[in-house]
Amino acid sequence: MTSRFDIPSRTSDTPSSDPQFDETAVLSPDDIFHILQTNRRREAIRYLLDEDELVKMRDVAEHVAAKEHETTVAQLTSAQRQRVYIPLYQSHLPKLDKKGIIEYDQPRGVVRPTDRLEIFRPYLEASDDELERPGTDADRSATARVDSAYFRTAIGASSSLLLISAMGVLSIPGSVLGAIIMTLFVLATVASNGIDSPLPMRSAN
């Protein structure tokens, strides 16, 4: 029997073997925020963004476990590995597979990233910057609400572009589409950073 991992990575010309996956079904902003809600899914995506080929599911789980316990893979205990491995195996990776973000062969324990994974890169990079910002809890809460609006707008625009391209309404080369999406998130990041910049104080004179 032919495995889905015996065919090339998913592209607009290569339909998924999963009958539940619709190549033209663009991830909505709510989908993206829901996927990024859990630390384990975020760290799994972060790890897979740097991989182009098949990855062992065990390697993903060990990376996530090491981040979660603030240690190295070599220093993880068996219990720490197991606590992360099971939820990834049973829930998180199947969810990413269903959304077409990865191709997950559960019986073989291997994962392959898809092009759809790239939409999360700018958001994760922006999230890293956000974590480093100083300020009070109230300041961070207000800033987070403003940032959310900026990034929802960027995600909505990116999703629309992906949908238009997938439907063939507008032919946009992949490299150009990626550059546009990256620019949208850069602008959102710059705009949100501007919210935190203090206003210049007026001179007493």
XYZ file of N, CA and C in Angstrom, residues 9-12 16 20-28 31-32 35-36 45 48-49 95-103 112-122 124 158-159 162-163 166-167 177 181 185:
153
model
N 6.113 16.456 -1.285
C 5.439 17.315 -0.312
C 4.259 17.999 -0.960
N 3.282 18.371 -0.127
C 2.058 18.951 -0.617
C 2.310 20.315 -1.245
N 1.801 20.530 -2.451
C 1.850 21.828 -3.111
C 0.492 22.088 -3.701
N 0.359 23.228 -4.368
C -0.931 23.551 -4.959
C -1.281 22.596 -6.085
N -3.731 16.493 -1.324
C -3.473 15.623 -0.187
C -4.222 14.317 -0.346
N -10.341 14.541 3.971
C -10.922 15.608 4.769
C -10.209 16.939 4.548
N -9.059 16.892 3.848
C -8.274 18.116 3.676
C -8.620 18.776 2.353
N -8.973 20.053 2.407
C -9.290 20.828 1.222
C -8.161 21.814 0.992
N -7.455 21.643 -0.119
C -6.283 22.469 -0.399
C -6.637 23.954 -0.497
N -7.865 24.271 -0.898
C -8.263 25.667 -1.043
C -8.829 26.253 0.250
N -8.952 25.417 1.287
C -9.508 25.887 2.561
C -8.405 26.599 3.344
N -8.365 27.915 3.227
C -7.330 28.706 3.879
C -7.610 28.785 5.373
N -6.552 28.737 6.164
C -6.706 28.859 7.607
C -7.237 30.248 7.948
N -8.274 30.287 8.745
C -8.840 31.560 9.174
C -8.010 32.113 10.326
N -8.571 30.044 13.319
C -7.846 28.774 13.247
C -6.411 28.957 13.722
N -5.767 30.001 13.221
C -4.359 30.235 13.531
C -4.171 30.537 15.015
N -4.651 27.337 17.023
C -3.509 26.431 16.914
C -2.352 26.902 17.795
N -2.160 28.210 17.863
C -1.037 28.755 18.630
C -1.348 28.963 20.110
N 5.597 23.497 16.101
C 5.657 24.263 14.855
C 7.009 24.957 14.721
N 9.554 22.416 13.622
C 9.348 21.933 12.256
C 9.611 22.998 11.205
N 9.544 24.265 11.586
C 9.828 25.341 10.636
C 11.264 25.288 10.126
N -4.061 17.111 14.990
C -4.782 18.362 14.715
C -4.059 19.156 13.631
N -2.730 19.239 13.722
C -1.962 19.960 12.712
C -2.053 19.260 11.358
N -2.091 17.939 11.374
C -2.220 17.168 10.135
C -3.575 17.424 9.479
N -4.627 17.449 10.264
C -5.979 17.655 9.738
C -6.115 19.018 9.075
N -5.384 20.009 9.592
C -5.430 21.351 9.025
C -4.474 21.517 7.847
N -3.746 20.454 7.493
C -2.829 20.535 6.364
C -1.538 21.269 6.665
N -1.237 21.459 7.947
C -0.030 22.180 8.349
C 1.185 21.252 8.304
N 0.956 19.991 8.614
C 1.991 18.971 8.505
C 1.372 17.732 7.871
N 2.219 16.795 7.471
C 1.783 15.464 7.083
C 2.307 14.509 8.164
N 6.195 15.323 8.312
C 6.789 16.128 7.247
C 6.119 17.495 7.244
N 6.900 18.575 7.267
C 6.322 19.922 7.193
C 5.706 20.152 5.814
N 4.704 21.034 5.736
C 4.141 21.449 4.456
C 4.363 22.944 4.282
N 4.086 23.440 3.086
C 4.262 24.876 2.819
C 3.369 25.722 3.712
N 2.257 25.173 4.142
C 1.306 25.913 4.978
C 1.909 26.274 6.340
N 2.943 25.566 6.742
C 3.582 25.820 8.034
C 4.175 27.231 8.096
N 4.609 27.736 6.926
C 5.314 29.017 6.889
C 4.470 30.190 7.370
N 3.164 30.086 7.309
C 2.319 31.213 7.731
C 2.503 31.525 9.217
N 3.015 30.543 9.984
C 3.173 30.735 11.426
C 4.507 31.395 11.791
N 5.485 31.398 10.862
C 6.819 31.900 11.202
C 6.807 33.358 11.658
N 6.210 34.289 10.891
C 6.238 35.689 11.339
C 5.545 35.887 12.677
N 5.260 33.710 15.178
C 6.086 33.183 16.265
C 7.269 34.100 16.539
N -3.350 37.952 4.809
C -2.550 36.826 4.299
C -3.450 35.678 3.863
N -4.462 35.385 4.676
C -5.379 34.305 4.343
C -6.118 34.587 3.042
N -3.758 33.999 0.130
C -3.565 32.564 -0.096
C -4.778 31.951 -0.775
N -5.960 32.368 -0.363
C -7.187 31.839 -0.962
C -7.295 32.243 -2.423
N -4.771 30.227 -4.359
C -5.130 28.810 -4.459
C -6.271 28.587 -5.442
N -7.201 29.541 -5.514
C -8.350 29.412 -6.406
C -8.015 29.805 -7.839
N 4.437 35.808 -3.031
C 3.403 35.670 -2.015
C 4.023 35.614 -0.620
N 3.415 38.314 2.474
C 2.947 37.902 3.797
C 3.942 38.322 4.871
N 3.396 41.033 8.167
C 3.683 40.771 9.576
C 4.758 41.707 10.115
